[in-house]
Amino acid sequence: MTSTELPKLSVRSTADLLAAVPYLLGFHPTDSIVVVALRGSKITFAARGDLPDRQASSVTPGAAAAHVAAVVARQEAESATVIGYGPAERVTPAVDAVRAALDHRGVRVLDVLRLTDGRYWSYTCGNPECCPPEGVPFDATTSQIAAAATLAGQVALPDRASLTRQVAPLGGLTRESMRQATTRADERLAELLDQAPSADLPGGRTLREAGVAAVRTAMERHRERGRLTDDETAWLSVLLPHVPVRDFAWERIGDDDWHVELWTDVVRRAEPDLVAAPASLLAFAAWRSGRGALARVALERALRCDPGYSMALLMAEVLQRGVAPAGLDWPAPGRSGAGRRRGPRGRRGRRARA
């Protein structure tokens, strides 16, 4: 499930709402269930989940619907509209289950819609004049909502795969350059630890000081709309697995766009086995700025790198429960220091032990 805090858009009709959904999520949903929740007349929350596949999924529509309803109710929503994207045979049982679950939670369902192949149907309207049996033609690109959202700087990518590509590793010459830069960073880290004072035998204080300096450099550079060099990115990436360094960065993430840009850049350029920490930081930055879908794909990268990485697991639970950023006090670093550090592995051995 993906949740997001919403941009300010004036929605006055069913067509407006359908046109707004891609901008609320950040991409055009397909094979999805979307619940748009309101408090009074204000949209406060949007949640998206995959449309259940009755052949392949072990999760029943009822169980998935109960979870969606619980997340929406947790936002103190008073009413909601349920939208299914896909063929009727898959959408209908799913939206029926979600509607029943929302009713059970005391959330008033304003409408239940299905959008398929450029037409939409309402499950709650039986008037053929406004809801004909053949559906109502719908083209999001002609909506004033799309124009207003674009003017406000909101982006709706073609699909979720396009969002995933935003955090994919860079290839070609950039990847080769980063491999070489990371080798140099490894050597620099080994030299740093070898020169650590005898009073700092494990190298923890030395690592933290180097990490704090690297994080500050990265944040200052991106705050000024600059970008790290390959060597600076590699150096930061080999220091972030040290939990105090990661937590130092975590505590300083705000909801400005440059935080998302910084950690997106590091995630895409870092070597694959070093992605867990920066991807988790990206997920946190995206979630704080109301970009829940981006947070989700960043977590997917973090957990592919390290399925047991504690910060990623924590953020996954936050997203799964639909917790809004305003609902928690900041800063909220992982004070337990429970980020899992991997054991030695090939040329990463010294770095991992650090």
XYZ file of C-alpha atoms in Angstrom:
354
model
C 0.000 0.000 0.000
C 1.129 3.510 -0.738
C -0.012 6.609 1.062
C 0.727 10.244 0.422
C -0.031 13.705 1.658
C -1.922 15.503 -1.054
C -1.345 18.630 -3.149
C -4.025 21.336 -3.113
C -6.416 20.649 -5.986
C -10.051 21.739 -6.312
C -12.091 18.625 -7.109
C -15.704 19.326 -8.092
C -16.829 16.238 -9.996
C -16.190 12.542 -10.512
C -14.093 13.319 -13.573
C -12.042 15.803 -11.558
C -11.395 13.197 -8.878
C -10.300 10.580 -11.397
C -8.024 13.130 -13.063
C -6.514 14.088 -9.710
C -5.676 10.569 -8.508
C -2.490 10.135 -10.615
C -1.147 13.402 -9.212
C -2.031 12.390 -5.678
C -0.133 9.118 -6.104
C 2.640 10.333 -8.409
C 1.810 7.890 -11.223
C -1.140 6.586 -13.232
C -2.443 3.480 -11.423
C -3.294 0.249 -13.219
C -4.627 -3.003 -11.745
C -5.130 -1.088 -8.506
C -7.557 -0.213 -5.752
C -7.383 3.429 -4.690
C -9.196 4.904 -1.709
C -9.440 8.688 -1.517
C -10.347 9.710 2.041
C -11.881 12.978 3.187
C -12.436 14.856 6.403
C -15.302 17.220 5.787
C -14.860 18.449 2.200
C -11.066 18.173 2.244
C -9.114 15.275 0.761
C -6.719 14.226 3.485
C -5.334 10.885 2.395
C -4.989 8.625 -0.621
C -4.053 4.970 -0.456
C -3.275 2.558 -3.269
C -3.006 -1.215 -3.238
C -2.569 -3.811 -5.953
C -5.744 -5.332 -7.291
C -5.987 -8.854 -5.818
C -5.225 -11.647 -8.248
C -7.599 -14.444 -7.293
C -5.521 -17.036 -9.124
C -2.073 -16.096 -7.819
C -2.598 -14.343 -4.490
C -2.893 -16.054 -1.141
C -4.493 -12.903 0.332
C -8.288 -12.928 0.113
C -10.117 -9.764 -1.050
C -11.734 -9.582 2.382
C -8.423 -9.594 4.253
C -6.891 -7.002 1.932
C -10.021 -4.848 2.194
C -9.969 -4.991 5.985
C -6.384 -3.774 5.996
C -7.172 -0.892 3.614
C -10.168 0.124 5.727
C -8.083 0.036 8.911
C -5.447 2.302 7.349
C -8.082 4.775 6.131
C -9.886 4.800 9.475
C -6.579 5.478 11.230
C -6.445 8.805 9.346
C -9.684 9.822 11.111
C -11.397 9.953 7.719
C -15.100 10.714 7.717
C -15.831 9.611 4.158
C -14.106 8.045 1.160
C -14.427 7.196 -2.507
C -13.261 3.774 -3.699
C -11.844 3.428 -7.226
C -10.900 0.223 -9.002
C -8.619 0.248 -12.055
C -8.945 -2.838 -14.234
C -11.470 -5.274 -15.729
C -14.854 -5.692 -14.058
C -14.307 -9.338 -13.113
C -11.330 -8.352 -10.935
C -12.442 -4.910 -9.776
C -16.011 -5.687 -8.674
C -15.300 -8.193 -5.862
C -12.402 -6.066 -4.645
C -14.303 -2.774 -4.436
C -17.306 -4.524 -2.887
C -15.059 -5.896 -0.163
C -13.429 -2.501 0.466
C -16.817 -0.757 0.608
C -18.091 -3.274 3.173
C -14.927 -2.942 5.258
C -15.155 0.857 5.254
C -18.822 0.673 6.294
C -17.790 -1.605 9.146
C -15.212 0.967 10.256
C -17.777 3.773 10.199
C -16.322 5.515 7.154
C -19.098 6.768 4.863
C -18.584 5.660 1.249
C -19.434 8.497 -1.131
C -18.991 6.556 -4.357
C -17.515 3.367 -5.757
C -16.046 3.643 -9.253
C -14.378 1.484 -11.867
C -12.102 2.905 -14.558
C -11.414 0.642 -17.520
C -10.103 1.483 -20.998
C -10.956 5.175 -20.933
C -14.426 4.823 -19.401
C -15.705 4.883 -15.849
C -18.707 3.324 -14.128
C -20.288 4.048 -10.746
C -21.455 1.135 -8.620
C -23.704 3.444 -6.582
C -25.539 5.355 -9.340
C -28.360 3.755 -11.291
C -29.374 6.827 -13.314
C -28.695 6.079 -17.004
C -28.605 9.795 -17.809
C -25.433 10.421 -15.803
C -24.205 6.835 -15.478
C -25.016 5.012 -18.739
C -24.522 1.230 -18.893
C -21.746 1.627 -21.448
C -19.797 3.879 -19.050
C -18.775 7.540 -19.194
C -15.905 8.462 -21.529
C -12.951 9.836 -19.618
C -9.682 11.417 -20.750
C -7.474 12.659 -17.916
C -5.282 14.688 -20.262
C -8.111 17.086 -21.101
C -8.993 17.817 -17.477
C -8.363 21.208 -15.900
C -7.128 19.264 -12.876
C -4.205 17.911 -14.896
C -3.296 21.414 -16.052
C -3.576 22.834 -12.519
C -1.535 20.007 -11.029
C 1.202 20.399 -13.639
C 1.278 24.155 -13.065
C 1.655 23.501 -9.319
C 4.674 21.290 -10.010
C 2.921 17.949 -9.456
C 4.031 15.034 -11.633
C 2.106 11.944 -12.705
C 4.385 9.330 -14.243
C 2.929 6.917 -16.825
C 2.997 3.938 -14.454
C 4.640 2.539 -11.345
C 7.470 1.058 -13.401
C 8.466 4.601 -14.365
C 8.662 5.463 -10.674
C 10.816 2.406 -10.014
C 13.230 3.534 -12.718
C 13.773 6.777 -10.806
C 15.698 4.836 -8.149
C 17.308 2.256 -10.451
C 21.121 2.033 -10.539
C 22.857 4.068 -13.195
C 24.823 2.084 -15.747
C 27.365 2.615 -18.478
C 30.304 4.932 -17.889
C 28.759 6.267 -14.675
C 28.691 2.790 -13.148
C 32.298 2.078 -14.105
C 33.385 5.449 -12.719
C 31.557 4.727 -9.459
C 33.192 1.288 -9.189
C 36.602 2.907 -9.404
C 35.601 5.673 -6.988
C 34.318 3.095 -4.485
C 37.607 1.182 -4.676
C 39.411 4.403 -3.828
C 36.935 5.048 -0.998
C 37.573 1.555 0.382
C 41.307 2.230 0.397
C 40.752 5.606 2.031
C 38.577 4.005 4.699
C 41.196 1.333 5.418
C 43.870 3.994 5.803
C 41.584 6.055 8.054
C 40.960 3.110 10.380
C 44.638 2.142 10.426
C 45.505 5.663 11.563
C 42.780 5.830 14.241
C 44.112 6.731 17.716
C 44.795 3.821 20.058
C 42.080 5.163 22.391
C 39.619 4.689 19.524
C 40.571 1.085 18.839
C 37.362 -0.012 17.015
C 37.483 3.196 14.974
C 33.957 4.196 15.913
C 34.691 7.822 16.803
C 36.942 8.227 13.781
C 34.272 6.806 11.501
C 31.565 9.017 12.951
C 33.653 12.168 12.550
C 34.392 11.311 8.917
C 30.743 10.423 8.320
C 29.412 13.610 9.895
C 31.700 15.654 7.655
C 30.599 13.701 4.555
C 26.896 14.070 5.380
C 27.270 17.812 6.012
C 29.097 18.254 2.723
C 26.370 16.366 0.855
C 23.552 18.338 2.461
C 25.204 21.709 1.964
C 25.930 20.892 -1.684
C 22.363 19.822 -2.459
C 20.818 22.631 -0.430
C 22.618 24.929 -2.858
C 21.381 22.814 -5.805
C 24.773 21.319 -6.447
C 25.804 17.653 -6.776
C 28.477 15.437 -5.257
C 31.369 14.165 -7.342
C 31.789 10.434 -7.841
C 34.515 10.296 -5.183
C 32.382 12.232 -2.694
C 29.392 9.967 -3.363
C 31.505 6.831 -2.997
C 33.048 8.105 0.248
C 29.615 8.854 1.697
C 28.307 5.455 0.598
C 31.081 3.511 2.375
C 30.524 5.488 5.594
C 26.712 5.229 5.761
C 26.697 1.520 6.819
C 28.122 2.754 10.139
C 24.895 3.238 12.131
C 25.858 6.501 13.925
C 26.640 8.069 10.536
C 23.333 6.928 9.075
C 21.472 8.188 12.128
C 23.208 11.551 11.919
C 21.872 11.878 8.372
C 18.446 10.538 9.394
C 18.004 13.158 12.121
C 18.659 15.973 9.650
C 16.248 15.017 6.889
C 13.489 17.563 6.389
C 10.652 17.841 3.908
C 12.420 20.087 1.370
C 12.737 18.662 -2.138
C 16.523 18.729 -2.079
C 16.592 15.984 0.571
C 14.822 13.646 -1.863
C 17.135 14.716 -4.697
C 20.236 14.097 -2.566
C 19.356 10.577 -1.487
C 17.958 9.631 -4.897
C 21.301 10.578 -6.424
C 23.264 8.566 -3.859
C 20.990 5.520 -4.264
C 21.389 5.509 -8.037
C 25.168 5.949 -7.997
C 26.175 3.798 -5.008
C 27.465 0.280 -5.542
C 24.603 -2.276 -5.248
C 25.754 -3.789 -1.938
C 25.851 -0.327 -0.319
C 22.308 0.733 -1.188
C 20.419 -0.290 1.987
C 21.290 2.776 4.084
C 20.873 5.527 1.450
C 17.712 3.891 0.069
C 16.199 3.806 3.556
C 17.108 7.483 4.003
C 15.497 8.226 0.645
C 12.351 6.404 1.741
C 12.215 8.535 4.880
C 12.798 11.776 2.933
C 10.147 10.876 0.359
C 7.632 9.924 3.053
C 8.271 13.159 4.955
C 7.639 15.184 1.794
C 4.371 13.346 1.084
C 5.693 11.117 -1.746
C 4.585 7.765 -0.430
C 4.899 5.912 -3.728
C 8.539 6.951 -4.106
C 9.161 5.906 -0.510
C 7.811 2.451 -1.297
C 10.037 1.830 -4.336
C 13.060 3.126 -2.404
C 12.332 0.578 0.327
C 12.102 -2.166 -2.262
C 15.671 -1.337 -3.330
C 16.862 -1.220 0.287
C 15.373 -4.598 1.119
C 16.712 -6.216 -2.053
C 20.158 -5.140 -0.877
C 19.619 -6.302 2.720
C 16.301 -8.023 3.574
C 16.986 -7.614 7.295
C 17.952 -3.940 7.317
C 16.166 -2.546 10.362
C 15.543 1.015 9.190
C 13.991 -0.269 5.969
C 11.793 -2.691 7.906
C 10.706 0.114 10.230
C 9.810 2.398 7.323
C 7.986 -0.459 5.582
C 5.794 -0.842 8.664
C 5.160 2.910 8.774
C 3.975 2.862 5.161
C 1.978 -0.323 5.638
C 0.113 1.232 8.553
C -0.509 4.462 6.657
C 1.133 6.638 9.311
C 1.193 10.297 8.249
C 4.410 12.316 8.829
C 2.454 14.823 10.925
C 1.506 12.013 13.287
C 5.031 11.591 14.695
C 7.482 13.905 16.476
C 10.812 14.715 14.803
C 13.655 14.085 14.783
C 13.030 10.361 14.980
C 16.340 8.547 14.419
C 16.928 4.872 15.113
C 18.259 5.502 18.581
C 18.518 1.822 19.331
C 21.338 1.544 16.807
C 19.723 -1.603 15.531
C 20.713 -1.197 11.896
C 22.080 -4.565 10.949
C 25.697 -4.587 9.887
C 26.778 -7.263 7.522
C 29.761 -9.475 8.064
C 32.886 -9.399 5.896
C 32.339 -10.077 2.231
C 35.117 -10.003 -0.305
C 36.692 -6.597 -0.770
C 33.927 -5.093 1.407
C 35.202 -6.918 4.497
C 36.928 -4.026 6.280
C 34.056 -1.676 5.449
C 31.444 -4.109 6.747
C 33.326 -4.697 9.988
C 33.473 -0.935 10.500
